PDB file of C-alpha atoms in Angstrom:
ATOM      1  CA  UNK A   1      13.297 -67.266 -23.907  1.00 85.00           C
ATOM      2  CA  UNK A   2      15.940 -69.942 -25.289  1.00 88.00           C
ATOM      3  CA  UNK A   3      18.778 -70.516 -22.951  1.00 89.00           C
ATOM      4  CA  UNK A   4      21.993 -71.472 -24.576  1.00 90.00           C
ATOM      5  CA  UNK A   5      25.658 -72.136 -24.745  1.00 93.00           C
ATOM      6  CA  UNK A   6      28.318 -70.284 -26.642  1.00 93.00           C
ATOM      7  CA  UNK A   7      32.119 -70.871 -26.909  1.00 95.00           C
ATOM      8  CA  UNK A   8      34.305 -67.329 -27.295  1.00 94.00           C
ATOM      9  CA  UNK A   9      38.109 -66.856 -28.051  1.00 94.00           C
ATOM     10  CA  UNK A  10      39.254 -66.077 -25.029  1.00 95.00           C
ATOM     11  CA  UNK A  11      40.002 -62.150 -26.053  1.00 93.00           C
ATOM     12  CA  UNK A  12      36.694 -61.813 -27.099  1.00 95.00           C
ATOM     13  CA  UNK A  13      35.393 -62.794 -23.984  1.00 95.00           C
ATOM     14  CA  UNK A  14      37.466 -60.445 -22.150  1.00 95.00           C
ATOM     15  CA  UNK A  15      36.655 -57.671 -23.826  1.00 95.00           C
ATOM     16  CA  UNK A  16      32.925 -58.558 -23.686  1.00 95.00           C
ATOM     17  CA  UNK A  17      33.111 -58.958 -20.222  1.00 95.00           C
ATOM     18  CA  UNK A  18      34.932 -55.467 -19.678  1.00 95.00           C
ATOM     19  CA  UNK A  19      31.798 -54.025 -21.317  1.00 95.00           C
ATOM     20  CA  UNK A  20      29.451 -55.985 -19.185  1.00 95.00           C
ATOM     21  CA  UNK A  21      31.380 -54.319 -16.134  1.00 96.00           C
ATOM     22  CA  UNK A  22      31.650 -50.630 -17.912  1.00 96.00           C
ATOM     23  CA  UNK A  23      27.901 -50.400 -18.460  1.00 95.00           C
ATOM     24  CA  UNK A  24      26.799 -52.077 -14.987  1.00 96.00           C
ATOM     25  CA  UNK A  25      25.378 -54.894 -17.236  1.00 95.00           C
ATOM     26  CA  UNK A  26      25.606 -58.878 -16.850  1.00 96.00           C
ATOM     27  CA  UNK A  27      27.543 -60.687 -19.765  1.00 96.00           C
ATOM     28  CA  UNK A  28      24.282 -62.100 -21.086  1.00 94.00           C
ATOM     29  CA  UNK A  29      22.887 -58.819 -21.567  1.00 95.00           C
ATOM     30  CA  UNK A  30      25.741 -57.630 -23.516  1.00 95.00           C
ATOM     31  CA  UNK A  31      25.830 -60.481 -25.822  1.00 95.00           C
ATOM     32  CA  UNK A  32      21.580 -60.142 -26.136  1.00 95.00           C
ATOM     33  CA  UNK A  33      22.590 -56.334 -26.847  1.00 94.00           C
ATOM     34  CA  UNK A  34      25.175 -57.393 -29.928  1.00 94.00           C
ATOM     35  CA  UNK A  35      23.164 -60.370 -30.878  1.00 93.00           C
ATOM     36  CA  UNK A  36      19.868 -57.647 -31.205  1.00 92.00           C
ATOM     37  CA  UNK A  37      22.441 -54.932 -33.079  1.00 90.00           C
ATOM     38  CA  UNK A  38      24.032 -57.799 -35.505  1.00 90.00           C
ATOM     39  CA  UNK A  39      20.420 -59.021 -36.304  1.00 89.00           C
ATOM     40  CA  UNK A  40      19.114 -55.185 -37.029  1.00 87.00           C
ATOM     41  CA  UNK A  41      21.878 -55.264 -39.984  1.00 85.00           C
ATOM     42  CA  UNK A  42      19.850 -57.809 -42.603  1.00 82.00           C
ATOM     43  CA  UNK A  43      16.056 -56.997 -42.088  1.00 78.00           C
ATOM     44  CA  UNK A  44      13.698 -59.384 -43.425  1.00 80.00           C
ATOM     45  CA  UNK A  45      12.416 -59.121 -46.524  1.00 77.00           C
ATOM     46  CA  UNK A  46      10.407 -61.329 -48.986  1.00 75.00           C
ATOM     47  CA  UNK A  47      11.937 -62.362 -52.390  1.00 68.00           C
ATOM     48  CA  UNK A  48      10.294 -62.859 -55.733  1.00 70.00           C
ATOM     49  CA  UNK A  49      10.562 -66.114 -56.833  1.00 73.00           C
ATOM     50  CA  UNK A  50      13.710 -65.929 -59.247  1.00 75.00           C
ATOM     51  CA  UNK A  51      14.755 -62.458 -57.936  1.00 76.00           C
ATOM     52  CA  UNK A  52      18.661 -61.991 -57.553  1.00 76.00           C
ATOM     53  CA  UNK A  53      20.393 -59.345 -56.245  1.00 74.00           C
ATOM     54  CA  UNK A  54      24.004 -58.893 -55.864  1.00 73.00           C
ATOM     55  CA  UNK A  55      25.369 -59.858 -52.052  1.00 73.00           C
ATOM     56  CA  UNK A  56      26.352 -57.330 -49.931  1.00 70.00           C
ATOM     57  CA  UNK A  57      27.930 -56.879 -46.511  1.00 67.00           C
ATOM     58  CA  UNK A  58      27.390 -54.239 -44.116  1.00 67.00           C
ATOM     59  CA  UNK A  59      30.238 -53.081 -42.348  1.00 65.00           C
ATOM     60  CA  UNK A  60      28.266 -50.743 -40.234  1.00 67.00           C
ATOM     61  CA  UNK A  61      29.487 -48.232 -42.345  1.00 62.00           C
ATOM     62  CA  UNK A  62      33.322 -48.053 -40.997  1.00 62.00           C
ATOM     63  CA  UNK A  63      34.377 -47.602 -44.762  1.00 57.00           C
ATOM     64  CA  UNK A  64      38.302 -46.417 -45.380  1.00 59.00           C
ATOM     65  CA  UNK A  65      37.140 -45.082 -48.467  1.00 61.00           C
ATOM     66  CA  UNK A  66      33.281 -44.472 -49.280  1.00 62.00           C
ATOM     67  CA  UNK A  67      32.147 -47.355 -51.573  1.00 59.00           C
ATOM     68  CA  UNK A  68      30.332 -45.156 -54.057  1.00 63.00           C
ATOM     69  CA  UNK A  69      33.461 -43.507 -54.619  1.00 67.00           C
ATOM     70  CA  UNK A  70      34.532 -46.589 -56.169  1.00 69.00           C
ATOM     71  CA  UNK A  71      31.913 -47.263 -58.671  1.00 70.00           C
ATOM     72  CA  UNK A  72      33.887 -45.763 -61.982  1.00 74.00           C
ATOM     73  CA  UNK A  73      36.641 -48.187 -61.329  1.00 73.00           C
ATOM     74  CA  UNK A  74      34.043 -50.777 -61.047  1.00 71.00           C
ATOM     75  CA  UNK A  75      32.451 -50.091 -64.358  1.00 74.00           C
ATOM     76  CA  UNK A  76      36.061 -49.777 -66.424  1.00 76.00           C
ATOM     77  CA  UNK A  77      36.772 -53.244 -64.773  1.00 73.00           C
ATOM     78  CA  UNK A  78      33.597 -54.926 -65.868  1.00 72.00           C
ATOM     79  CA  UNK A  79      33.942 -52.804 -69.262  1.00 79.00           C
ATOM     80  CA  UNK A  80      37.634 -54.401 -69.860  1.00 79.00           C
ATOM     81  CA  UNK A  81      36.125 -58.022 -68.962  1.00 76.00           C
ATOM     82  CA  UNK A  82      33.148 -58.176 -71.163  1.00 68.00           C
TER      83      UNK A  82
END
């Protein structure tokens, strides 16, 4: 195991550390616990040489409005610009 330093804004720290006390936890478990959830969110994966594919982000699906809803305004937009 790699032991390390890390610098939070101070809210962030706060609210980490209300966790740690919520769950009975220590602060470095918590932040192992995120760290472990974060990294779950872009599994590895091997890329053919010259493969692209468009970037995406994953919100962990908090969506305001569900992304495939969008895709006809997508299309007329890339329609109008070609």
């Amino acid at each position: 195991m790699t032991r390390t330093e890390i610098q939070f804004p101070d809210p962030l720290y706060r609210r980490l550390n209300a966790i740690a006390e919520q769950q009975d936890w220590s602060f470095g478990e918590v932040v192992h616990r995120a760290a472990e959830n974060f990294v779950n969110r872009f599994p590895e994966r091997e890329k053919a040489a010259g493969e692209w594919s468009f970037p995406t982000l994953d919100c962990g699906g908090d969506f305001l409005v569900d992304p495939a809803s969008s895709a006809p305004e997508a299309g007329a937009v890339f329609q109008r610009s070609a």
